[in-house]
Short mmCIF file of C-alpha atoms in Angstrom, two decimals:
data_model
loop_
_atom_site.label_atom_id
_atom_site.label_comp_id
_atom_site.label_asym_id
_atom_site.label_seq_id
_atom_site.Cartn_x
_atom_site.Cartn_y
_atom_site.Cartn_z
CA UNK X 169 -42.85 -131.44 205.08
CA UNK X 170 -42.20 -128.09 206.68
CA UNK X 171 -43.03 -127.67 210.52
CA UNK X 172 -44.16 -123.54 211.22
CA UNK X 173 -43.69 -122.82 214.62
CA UNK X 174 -43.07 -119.52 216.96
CA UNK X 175 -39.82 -118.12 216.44
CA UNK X 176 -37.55 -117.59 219.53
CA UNK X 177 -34.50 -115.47 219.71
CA UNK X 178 -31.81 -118.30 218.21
CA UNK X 179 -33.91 -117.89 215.43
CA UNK X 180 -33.60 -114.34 214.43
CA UNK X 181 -30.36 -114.57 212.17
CA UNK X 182 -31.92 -116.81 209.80
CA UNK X 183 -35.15 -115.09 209.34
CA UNK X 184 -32.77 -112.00 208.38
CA UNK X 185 -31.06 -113.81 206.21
CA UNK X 186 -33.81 -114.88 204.42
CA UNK X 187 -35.21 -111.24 204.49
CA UNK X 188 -31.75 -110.37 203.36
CA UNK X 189 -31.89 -112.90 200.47
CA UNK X 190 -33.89 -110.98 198.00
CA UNK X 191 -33.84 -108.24 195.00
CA UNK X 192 -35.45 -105.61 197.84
CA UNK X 193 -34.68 -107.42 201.11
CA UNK X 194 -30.55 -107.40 199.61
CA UNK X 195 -30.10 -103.09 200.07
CA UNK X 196 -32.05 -102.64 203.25
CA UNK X 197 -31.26 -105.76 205.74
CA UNK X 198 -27.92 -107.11 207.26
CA UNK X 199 -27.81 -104.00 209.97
CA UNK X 200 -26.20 -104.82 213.12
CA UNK X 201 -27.41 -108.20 214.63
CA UNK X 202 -28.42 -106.27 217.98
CA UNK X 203 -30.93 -104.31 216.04
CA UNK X 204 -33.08 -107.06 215.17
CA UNK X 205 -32.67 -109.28 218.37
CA UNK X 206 -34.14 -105.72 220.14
CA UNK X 207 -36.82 -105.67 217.55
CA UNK X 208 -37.55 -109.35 218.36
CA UNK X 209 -38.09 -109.16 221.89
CA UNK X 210 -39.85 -105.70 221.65
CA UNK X 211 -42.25 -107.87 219.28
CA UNK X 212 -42.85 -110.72 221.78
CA UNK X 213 -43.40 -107.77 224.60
CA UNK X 214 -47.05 -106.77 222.83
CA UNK X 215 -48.09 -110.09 222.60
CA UNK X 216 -50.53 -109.65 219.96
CA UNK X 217 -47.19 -109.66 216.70
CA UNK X 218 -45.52 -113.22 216.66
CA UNK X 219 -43.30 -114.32 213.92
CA UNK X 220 -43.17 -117.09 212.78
CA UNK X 221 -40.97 -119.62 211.19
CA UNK X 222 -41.33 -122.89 208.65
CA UNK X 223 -38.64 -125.63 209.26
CA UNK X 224 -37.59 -128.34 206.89
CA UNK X 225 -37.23 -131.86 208.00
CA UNK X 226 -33.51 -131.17 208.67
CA UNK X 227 -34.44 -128.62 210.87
CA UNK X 228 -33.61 -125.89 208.66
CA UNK X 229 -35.56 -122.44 208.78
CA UNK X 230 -36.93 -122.04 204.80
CA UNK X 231 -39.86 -120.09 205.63
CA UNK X 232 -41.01 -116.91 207.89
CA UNK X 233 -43.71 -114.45 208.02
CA UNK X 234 -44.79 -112.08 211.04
CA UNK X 235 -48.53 -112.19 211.65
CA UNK X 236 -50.26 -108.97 213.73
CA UNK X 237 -53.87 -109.63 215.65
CA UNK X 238 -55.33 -106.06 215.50
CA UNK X 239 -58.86 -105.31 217.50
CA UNK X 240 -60.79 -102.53 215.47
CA UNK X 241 -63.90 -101.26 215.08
CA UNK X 242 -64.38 -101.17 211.37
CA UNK X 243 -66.70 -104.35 209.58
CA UNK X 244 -68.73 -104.77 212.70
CA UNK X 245 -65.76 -104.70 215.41
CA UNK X 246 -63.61 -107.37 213.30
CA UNK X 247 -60.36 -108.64 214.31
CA UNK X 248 -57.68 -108.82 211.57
CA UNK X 249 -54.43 -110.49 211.54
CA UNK X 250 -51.74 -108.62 209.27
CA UNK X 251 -49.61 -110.72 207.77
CA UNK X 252 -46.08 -108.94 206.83
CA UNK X 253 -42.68 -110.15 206.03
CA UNK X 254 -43.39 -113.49 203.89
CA UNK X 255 -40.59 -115.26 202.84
CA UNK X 256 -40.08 -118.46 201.13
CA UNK X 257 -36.39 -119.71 200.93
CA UNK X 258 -35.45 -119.97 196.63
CA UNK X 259 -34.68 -123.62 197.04
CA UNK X 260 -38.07 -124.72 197.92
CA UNK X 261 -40.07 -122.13 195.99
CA UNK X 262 -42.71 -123.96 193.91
CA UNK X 263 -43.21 -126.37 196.57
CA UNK X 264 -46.12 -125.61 198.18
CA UNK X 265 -44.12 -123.77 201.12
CA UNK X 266 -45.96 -120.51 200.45
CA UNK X 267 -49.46 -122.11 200.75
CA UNK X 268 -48.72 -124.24 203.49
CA UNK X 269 -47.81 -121.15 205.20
CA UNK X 270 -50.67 -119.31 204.52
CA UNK X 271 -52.93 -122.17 205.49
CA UNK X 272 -51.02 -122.20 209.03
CA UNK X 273 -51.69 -118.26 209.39
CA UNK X 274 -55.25 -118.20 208.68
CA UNK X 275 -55.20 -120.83 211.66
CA UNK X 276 -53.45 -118.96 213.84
CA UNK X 277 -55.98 -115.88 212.67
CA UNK X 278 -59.18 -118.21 213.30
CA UNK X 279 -57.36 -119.42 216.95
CA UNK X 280 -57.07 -115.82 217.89
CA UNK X 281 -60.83 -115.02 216.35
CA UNK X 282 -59.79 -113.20 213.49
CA UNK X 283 -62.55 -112.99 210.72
CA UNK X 284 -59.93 -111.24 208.03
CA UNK X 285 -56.59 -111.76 206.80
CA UNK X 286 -54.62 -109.04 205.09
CA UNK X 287 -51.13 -108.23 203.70
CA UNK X 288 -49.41 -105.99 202.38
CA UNK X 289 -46.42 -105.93 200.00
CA UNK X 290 -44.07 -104.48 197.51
CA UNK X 291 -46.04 -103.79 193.85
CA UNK X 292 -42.84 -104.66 192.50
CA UNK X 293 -43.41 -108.72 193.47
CA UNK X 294 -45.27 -109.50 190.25
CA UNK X 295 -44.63 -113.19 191.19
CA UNK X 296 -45.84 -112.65 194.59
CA UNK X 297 -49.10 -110.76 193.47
CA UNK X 298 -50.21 -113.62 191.07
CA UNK X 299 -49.54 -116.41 194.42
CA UNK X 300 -51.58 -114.16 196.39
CA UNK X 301 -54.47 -113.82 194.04
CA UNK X 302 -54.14 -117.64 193.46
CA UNK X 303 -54.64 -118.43 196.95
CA UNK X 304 -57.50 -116.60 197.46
CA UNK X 305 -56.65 -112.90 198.49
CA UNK X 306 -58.69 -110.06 196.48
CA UNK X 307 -56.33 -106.88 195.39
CA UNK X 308 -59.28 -104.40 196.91
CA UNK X 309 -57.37 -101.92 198.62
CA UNK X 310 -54.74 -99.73 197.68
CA UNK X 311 -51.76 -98.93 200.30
CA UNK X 312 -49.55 -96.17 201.28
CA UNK X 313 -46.44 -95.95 203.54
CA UNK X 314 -45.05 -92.75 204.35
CA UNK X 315 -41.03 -93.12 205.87
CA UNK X 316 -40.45 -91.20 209.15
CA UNK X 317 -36.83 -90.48 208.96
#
């Protein structure tokens, strides 16, 4: 049984960790510890970006993902929580982790009167692609970052 809950700031190491603990996540996390508790409480400072964290019975944190409420305009003034930075620890892959996950963020999304749920992620995560599709999310948009170095 996994527990998802708000993160606080004794949390923030293992979320990296598990952001550090795959093929992408491995080459671009594990900066300086002060970086990310900044990032943290800059995130609980706009009020409206919360991550969040799945513990094991033990206590342990196996899960995270950082859900966004945005206010728009577009499809009739909807609300939208982004969902970004879903991770499932490798021990406890393929044990229904990732959809208990999702199933507590489209509650937080319907608490904060979200009508849509969206996500983006790396088109390298084959795996990841198929779970979304499986759970319900529709590939209908295509996405582009552009880095601001």
């Amino acid at each position: 049984m996994i527990r998802f809950r708000e993160a606080d700031e004794t949390d923030v190491a293992a979320v990296v960790a598990l952001l550090a603990d795959d093929v992408l996540g491995q080459g671009r996390e594990g900066a300086d510890p002060a970086l990310y508790e900044a990032a943290f409480a800059r995130m609980r400072d706009e009020g409206a970006n919360h991550l969040i964290v799945g513990e094991d019975a033990a206590g342990r944190i196996v899960a995270t993902y950082q859900i966004t409420f945005i206010t728009g305009l577009s499809l009739r003034a909807a609300r939208r929580a982004q969902v970004e930075s879903v991770r499932v620890a490798g021990h406890v892959r393929g044990q229904g982790v990732g959809e208990a996950m999702f199933e507590d963020a489209k509650a937080r999304a319907r608490a904060a009167g979200c009508s849509l749920v969206q996500l983006t992620m790396n088109a390298s995560r084959k795996d990841a692609s198929r779970f979304y599709e499986r759970i319900g999310f529709v590939a209908s948009h295509t996405g582009f970052k552009l880095a601001l170095d």
